[in-house]
Coordinates of C-alpha atoms in Angstrom, one line a residue:
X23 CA 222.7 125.5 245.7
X24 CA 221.5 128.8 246.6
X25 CA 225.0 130.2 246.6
X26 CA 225.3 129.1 243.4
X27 CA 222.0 130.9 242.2
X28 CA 223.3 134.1 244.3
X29 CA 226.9 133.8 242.3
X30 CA 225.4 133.8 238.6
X31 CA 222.8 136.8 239.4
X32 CA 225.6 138.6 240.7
X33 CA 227.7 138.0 237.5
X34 CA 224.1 138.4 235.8
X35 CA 224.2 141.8 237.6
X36 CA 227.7 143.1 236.2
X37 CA 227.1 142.1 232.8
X38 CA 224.1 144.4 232.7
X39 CA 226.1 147.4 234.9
X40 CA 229.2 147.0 232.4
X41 CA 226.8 146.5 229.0
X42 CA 224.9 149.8 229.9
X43 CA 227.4 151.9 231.0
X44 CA 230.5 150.8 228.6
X45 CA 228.5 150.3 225.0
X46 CA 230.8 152.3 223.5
X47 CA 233.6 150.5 224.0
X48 CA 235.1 147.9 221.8
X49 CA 236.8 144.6 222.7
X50 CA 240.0 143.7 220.7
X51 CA 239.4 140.4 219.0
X52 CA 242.9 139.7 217.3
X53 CA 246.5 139.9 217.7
X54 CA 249.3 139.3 215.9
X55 CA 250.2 135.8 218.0
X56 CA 247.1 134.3 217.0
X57 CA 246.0 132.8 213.7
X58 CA 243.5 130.9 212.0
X59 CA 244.7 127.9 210.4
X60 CA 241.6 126.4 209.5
X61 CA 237.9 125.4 209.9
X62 CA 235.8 122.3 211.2
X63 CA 233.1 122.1 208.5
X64 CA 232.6 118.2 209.2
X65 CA 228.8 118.3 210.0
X66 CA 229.5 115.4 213.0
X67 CA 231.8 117.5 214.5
X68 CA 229.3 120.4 216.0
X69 CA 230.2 120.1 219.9
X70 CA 233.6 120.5 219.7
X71 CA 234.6 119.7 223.6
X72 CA 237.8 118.2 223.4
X73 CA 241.4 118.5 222.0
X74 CA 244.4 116.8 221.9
X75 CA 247.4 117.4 219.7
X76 CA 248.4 114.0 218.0
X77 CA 251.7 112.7 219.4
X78 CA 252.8 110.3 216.5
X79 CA 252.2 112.7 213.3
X80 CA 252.4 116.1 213.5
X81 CA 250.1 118.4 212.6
X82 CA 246.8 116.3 213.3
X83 CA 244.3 117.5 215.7
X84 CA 242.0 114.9 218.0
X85 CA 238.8 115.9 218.6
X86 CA 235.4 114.8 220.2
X87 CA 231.5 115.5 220.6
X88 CA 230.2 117.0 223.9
X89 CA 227.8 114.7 225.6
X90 CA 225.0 112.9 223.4
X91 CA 226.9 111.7 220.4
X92 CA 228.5 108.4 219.6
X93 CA 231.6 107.1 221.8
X94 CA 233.7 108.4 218.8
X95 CA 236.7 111.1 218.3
X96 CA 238.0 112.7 215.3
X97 CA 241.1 113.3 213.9
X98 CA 241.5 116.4 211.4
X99 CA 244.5 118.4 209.6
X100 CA 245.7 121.6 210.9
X101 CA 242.7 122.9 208.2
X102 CA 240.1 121.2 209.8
X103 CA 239.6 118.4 207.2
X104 CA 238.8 114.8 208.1
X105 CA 240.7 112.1 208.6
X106 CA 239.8 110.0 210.6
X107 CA 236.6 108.4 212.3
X108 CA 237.5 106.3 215.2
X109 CA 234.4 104.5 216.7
X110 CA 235.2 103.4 220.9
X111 CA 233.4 100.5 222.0
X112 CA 232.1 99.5 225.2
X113 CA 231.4 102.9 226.1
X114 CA 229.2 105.8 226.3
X115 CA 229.4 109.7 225.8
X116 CA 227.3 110.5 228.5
X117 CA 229.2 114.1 229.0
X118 CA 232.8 113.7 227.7
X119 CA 234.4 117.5 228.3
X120 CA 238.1 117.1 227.5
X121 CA 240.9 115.0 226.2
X122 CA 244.7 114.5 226.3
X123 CA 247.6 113.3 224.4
X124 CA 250.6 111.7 225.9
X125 CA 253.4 109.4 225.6
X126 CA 254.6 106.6 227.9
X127 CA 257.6 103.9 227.1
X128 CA 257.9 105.2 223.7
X129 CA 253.4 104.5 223.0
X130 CA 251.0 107.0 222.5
X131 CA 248.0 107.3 223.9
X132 CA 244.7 109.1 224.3
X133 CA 242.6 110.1 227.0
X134 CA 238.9 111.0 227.1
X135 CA 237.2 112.2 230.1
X136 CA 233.7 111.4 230.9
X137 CA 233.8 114.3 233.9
X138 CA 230.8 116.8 233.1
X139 CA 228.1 117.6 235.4
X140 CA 225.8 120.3 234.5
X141 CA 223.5 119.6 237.4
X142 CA 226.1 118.3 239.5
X143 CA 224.6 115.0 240.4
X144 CA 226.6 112.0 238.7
X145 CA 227.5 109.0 241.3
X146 CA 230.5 108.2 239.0
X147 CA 232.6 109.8 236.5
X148 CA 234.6 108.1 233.9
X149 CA 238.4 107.9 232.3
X150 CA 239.1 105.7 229.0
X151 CA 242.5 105.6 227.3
X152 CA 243.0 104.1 223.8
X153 CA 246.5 103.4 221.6
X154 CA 246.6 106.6 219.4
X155 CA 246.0 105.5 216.1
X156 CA 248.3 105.8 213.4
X157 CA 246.5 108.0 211.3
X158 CA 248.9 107.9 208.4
X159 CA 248.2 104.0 208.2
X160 CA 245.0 104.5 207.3
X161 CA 242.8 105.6 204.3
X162 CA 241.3 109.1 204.1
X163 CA 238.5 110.1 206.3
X164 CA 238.2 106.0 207.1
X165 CA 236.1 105.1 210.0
X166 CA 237.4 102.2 212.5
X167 CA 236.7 100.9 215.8
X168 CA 238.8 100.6 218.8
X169 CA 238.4 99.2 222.7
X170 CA 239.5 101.3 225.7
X171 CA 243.1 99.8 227.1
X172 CA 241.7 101.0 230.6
X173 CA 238.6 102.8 231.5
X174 CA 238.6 103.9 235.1
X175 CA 235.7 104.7 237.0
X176 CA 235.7 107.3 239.7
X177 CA 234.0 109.9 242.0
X178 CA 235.1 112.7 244.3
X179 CA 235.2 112.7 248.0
X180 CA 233.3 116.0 248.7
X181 CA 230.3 115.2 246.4
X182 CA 229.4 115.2 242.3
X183 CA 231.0 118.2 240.4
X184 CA 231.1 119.7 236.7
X185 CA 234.7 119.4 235.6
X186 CA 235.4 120.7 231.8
X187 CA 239.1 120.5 232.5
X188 CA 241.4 117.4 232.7
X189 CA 245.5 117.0 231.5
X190 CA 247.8 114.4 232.1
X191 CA 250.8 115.0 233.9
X192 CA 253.3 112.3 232.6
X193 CA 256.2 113.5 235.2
X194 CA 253.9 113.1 237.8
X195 CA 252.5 110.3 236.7
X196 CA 249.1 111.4 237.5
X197 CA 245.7 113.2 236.0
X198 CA 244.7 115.9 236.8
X199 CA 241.5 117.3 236.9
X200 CA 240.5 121.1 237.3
X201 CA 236.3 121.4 238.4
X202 CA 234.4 124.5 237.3
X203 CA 231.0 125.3 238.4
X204 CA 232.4 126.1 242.4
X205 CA 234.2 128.7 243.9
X206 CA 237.1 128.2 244.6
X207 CA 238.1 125.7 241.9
X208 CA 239.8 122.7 242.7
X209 CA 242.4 120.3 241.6
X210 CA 241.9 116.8 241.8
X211 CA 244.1 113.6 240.6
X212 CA 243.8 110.4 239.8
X213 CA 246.8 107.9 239.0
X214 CA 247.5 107.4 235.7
X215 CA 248.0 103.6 234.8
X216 CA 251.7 102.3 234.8
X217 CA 252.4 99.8 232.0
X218 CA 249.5 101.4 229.9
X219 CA 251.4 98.7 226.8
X220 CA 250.4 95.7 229.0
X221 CA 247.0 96.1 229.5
X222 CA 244.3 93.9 227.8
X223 CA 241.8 96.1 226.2
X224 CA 238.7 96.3 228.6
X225 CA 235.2 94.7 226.7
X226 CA 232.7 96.7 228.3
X227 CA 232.5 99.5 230.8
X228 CA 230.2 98.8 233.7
X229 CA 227.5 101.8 233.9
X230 CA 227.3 101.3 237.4
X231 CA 230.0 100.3 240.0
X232 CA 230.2 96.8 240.4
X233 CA 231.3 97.3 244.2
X234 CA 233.0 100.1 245.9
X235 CA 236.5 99.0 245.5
X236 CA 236.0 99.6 241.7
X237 CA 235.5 103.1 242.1
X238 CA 238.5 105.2 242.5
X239 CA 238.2 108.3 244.5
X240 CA 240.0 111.8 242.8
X241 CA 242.8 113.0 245.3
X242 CA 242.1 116.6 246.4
X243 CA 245.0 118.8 245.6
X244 CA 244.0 122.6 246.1
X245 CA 242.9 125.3 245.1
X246 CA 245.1 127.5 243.0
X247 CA 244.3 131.2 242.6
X248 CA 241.4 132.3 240.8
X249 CA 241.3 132.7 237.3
X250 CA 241.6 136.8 236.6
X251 CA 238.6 137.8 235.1
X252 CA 238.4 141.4 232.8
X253 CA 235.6 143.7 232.1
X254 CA 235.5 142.1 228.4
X255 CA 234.0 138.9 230.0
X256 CA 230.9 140.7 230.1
X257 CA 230.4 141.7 226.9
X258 CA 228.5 139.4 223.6
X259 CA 226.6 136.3 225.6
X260 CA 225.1 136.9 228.7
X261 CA 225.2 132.9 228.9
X262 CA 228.9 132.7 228.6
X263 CA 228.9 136.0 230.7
X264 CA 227.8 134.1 233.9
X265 CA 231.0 131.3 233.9
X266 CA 233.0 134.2 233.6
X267 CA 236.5 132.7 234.9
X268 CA 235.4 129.4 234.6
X269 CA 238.0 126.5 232.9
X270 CA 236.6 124.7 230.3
X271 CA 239.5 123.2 228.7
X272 CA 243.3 122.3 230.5
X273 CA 246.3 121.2 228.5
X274 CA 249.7 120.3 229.8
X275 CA 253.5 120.0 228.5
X276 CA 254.9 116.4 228.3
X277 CA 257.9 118.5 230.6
X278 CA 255.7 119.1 233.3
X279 CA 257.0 123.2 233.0
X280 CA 254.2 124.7 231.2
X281 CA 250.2 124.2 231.0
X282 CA 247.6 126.4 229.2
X283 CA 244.0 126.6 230.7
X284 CA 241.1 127.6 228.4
X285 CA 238.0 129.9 229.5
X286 CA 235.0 131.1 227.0
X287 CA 237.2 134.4 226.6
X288 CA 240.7 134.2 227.6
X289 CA 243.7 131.8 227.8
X290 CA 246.0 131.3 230.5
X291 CA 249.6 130.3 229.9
X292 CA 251.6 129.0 232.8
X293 CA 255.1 128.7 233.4
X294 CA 257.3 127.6 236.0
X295 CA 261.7 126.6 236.0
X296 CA 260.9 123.0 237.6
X297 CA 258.5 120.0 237.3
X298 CA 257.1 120.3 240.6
X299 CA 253.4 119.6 240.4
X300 CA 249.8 121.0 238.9
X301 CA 248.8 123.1 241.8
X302 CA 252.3 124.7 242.4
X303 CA 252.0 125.0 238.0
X304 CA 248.6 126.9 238.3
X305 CA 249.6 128.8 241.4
X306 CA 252.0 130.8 238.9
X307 CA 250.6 134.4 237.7
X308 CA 249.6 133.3 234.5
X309 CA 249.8 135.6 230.9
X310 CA 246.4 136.1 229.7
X311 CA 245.2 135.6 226.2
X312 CA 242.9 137.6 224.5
X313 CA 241.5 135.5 221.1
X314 CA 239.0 136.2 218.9
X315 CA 235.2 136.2 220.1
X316 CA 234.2 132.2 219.5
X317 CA 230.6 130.7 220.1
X318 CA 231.7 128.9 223.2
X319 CA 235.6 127.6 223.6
X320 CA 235.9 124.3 225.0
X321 CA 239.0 122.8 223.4
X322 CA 242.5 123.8 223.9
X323 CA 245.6 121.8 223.3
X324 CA 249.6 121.8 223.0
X325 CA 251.8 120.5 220.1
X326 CA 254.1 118.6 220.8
X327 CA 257.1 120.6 222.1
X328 CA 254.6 122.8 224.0
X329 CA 255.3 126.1 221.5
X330 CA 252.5 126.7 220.4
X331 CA 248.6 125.4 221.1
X332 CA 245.0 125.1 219.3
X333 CA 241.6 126.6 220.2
X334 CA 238.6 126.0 218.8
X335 CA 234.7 126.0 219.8
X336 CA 231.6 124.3 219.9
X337 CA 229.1 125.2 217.2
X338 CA 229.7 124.8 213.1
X339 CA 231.7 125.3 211.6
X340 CA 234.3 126.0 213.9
X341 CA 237.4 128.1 213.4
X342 CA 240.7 126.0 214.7
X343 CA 242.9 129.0 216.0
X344 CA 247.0 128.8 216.4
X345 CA 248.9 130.7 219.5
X346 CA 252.4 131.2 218.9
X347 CA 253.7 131.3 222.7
X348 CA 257.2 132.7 221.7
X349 CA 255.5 135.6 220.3
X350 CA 252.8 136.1 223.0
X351 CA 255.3 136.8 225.3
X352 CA 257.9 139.0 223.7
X353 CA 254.4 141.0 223.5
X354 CA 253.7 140.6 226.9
X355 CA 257.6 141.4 227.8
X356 CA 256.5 145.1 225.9

């Protein structure tokens, strides 16, 4: 604990050093890659801590509440309109932090994770997957209710952690989650469930284990090189200024080749030529991504064929912001 204390006064520190001495300075806030396409002016949606690109209509965005709101995510147009209210019961949002897309056998699912830990002292952490909805089935901005296929309950084996981050990784079979408030950070995985079409909706989550052997423990897989960090980190918020290189948001490519992890100020685009796994993925030099100054991102996602992905923030309304990959890195190429 007091090495944690010591980290954020020393980033406290440098924010000061770089604020004094580089005032006159300016950041660069746009680029030509990255666009707005629209705004979340829904008044529900004001924690915006999750994303996930739809993966049976295109251009529909997933979203859900940090901790404290209803066990409910939203699904909005590329605009940031409503469209959707979908109510999960049997569950809580005790600190949901990200979500994912994906398809297995041809179905779509979602995945909401119930992995943040401010104060990093949670006995249990939790994963629910629903059937994607069909939003085009349904009537404008309608409201429905749904039950978790699974919901799996889990904890780490080297103590409670914050984790904003979680994908899936559908070649791998596995998710994958990314912690944040320790240095270094480290992957984890869990299994993800085979024959996710089979499974009986669950009725209600337990809030406590029923007995050990219901509580999975996450798989330790590394720690892949630390997030490069820039002297623009330390300019607007000294709040946001003190996670400085911290994830708060992790998407993946249904290929396995490609993942994009989301900070308060940058992006991270990974690459590699073969499917071989998260850490050896985040172990690549990554091209960073400078996008315009948000109130705290927290929400990053894909589309489908992994060309281009969404940003947006916490706070309302909140700007939804397109990254065009190809062009990012014909940039980066100059």
């Amino acid at each position: 604990m007091a090495a944690k204390f010591q980290n954020q006064f020393l980033r406290l520190c440098l924010y000061l050093v770089f604020a004094l001495a580089i005032t006159a300075c300016s950041v660069k806030t746009e680029q030509a890659n990255i666009r707005q396409v629209g705004n979340i002016t829904y008044k529900k949606i004001a924690e915006a801590s999750g994303l996930a690109y739809s993966k049976i209509q295109d251009d529909v965005l997933w979203l859900h509440n940090d901790g404290g709101d209803s066990a409910a995510v939203y699904a909005v147009n590329l605009s940031g309109d409503l469209l959707a209210t979908v109510n999960i019961e049997g569950v809580k949002n005790i600190d949901w932090e990200d979500m994912s897309s994906f398809v297995i056998n041809g179905n779509a699912y979602l995945l909401i994770a119930d992995v943040g830990d401010n104060s990093a002292n949670r006995s249990q952490y939790f994963i629910h997957i629903i059937a994607e909805p069909d939003v085009s089935k349904l009537a404008l901005a309608a409201s429905i209710k749904v039950t978790p296929l699974v919901s799996l309950a889990f904890n780490y084996p080297d103590g409670p952690k914050d984790c904003e981050s979680v994908a899936v990784d559908v070649v791998n079979l596995q998710i994958v989650l990314l912690s944040k408030r320790q240095t270094p950070q480290t992957l984890y995985q869990l299994p993800l469930p085979l024959e996710l079409e089979l499974a009986q909706p669950v009725a209600v989550l337990p809030s406590v284990p029923r007995q050990e052997r219901d509580t999975l423990v996450a798989k330790p897989l590394g720690a892949p090189p630390a997030l490069p960090e820039s002297f623009s980190d330390y300019f607007g918020s000294i709040r946001l200024a003190l996670f400085a290189g911290n994830s708060t948001a992790m998407s993946f490519s249904k290929d396995g080749l490609s993942a994009v992890v989301l900070t308060y100020g940058h992006a991270y685009y990974y690459k590699q030529q073969q499917p071989t796994g998260a850490l050896s993925l985040l172990s690549t030099t990554p091209t960073i991504i400078d996008f315009p100054k948000l109130f705290q991102a927290e929400a990053v996602s894909f589309n489908h064929d992994a060309s281009r992905f969404y940003i947006t923030s916490e706070g309302s309304p909140a700007p939804i912001y397109e990254v065009n990959i190809a062009a990012v890195l014909a940039s980066s190429d100059h």
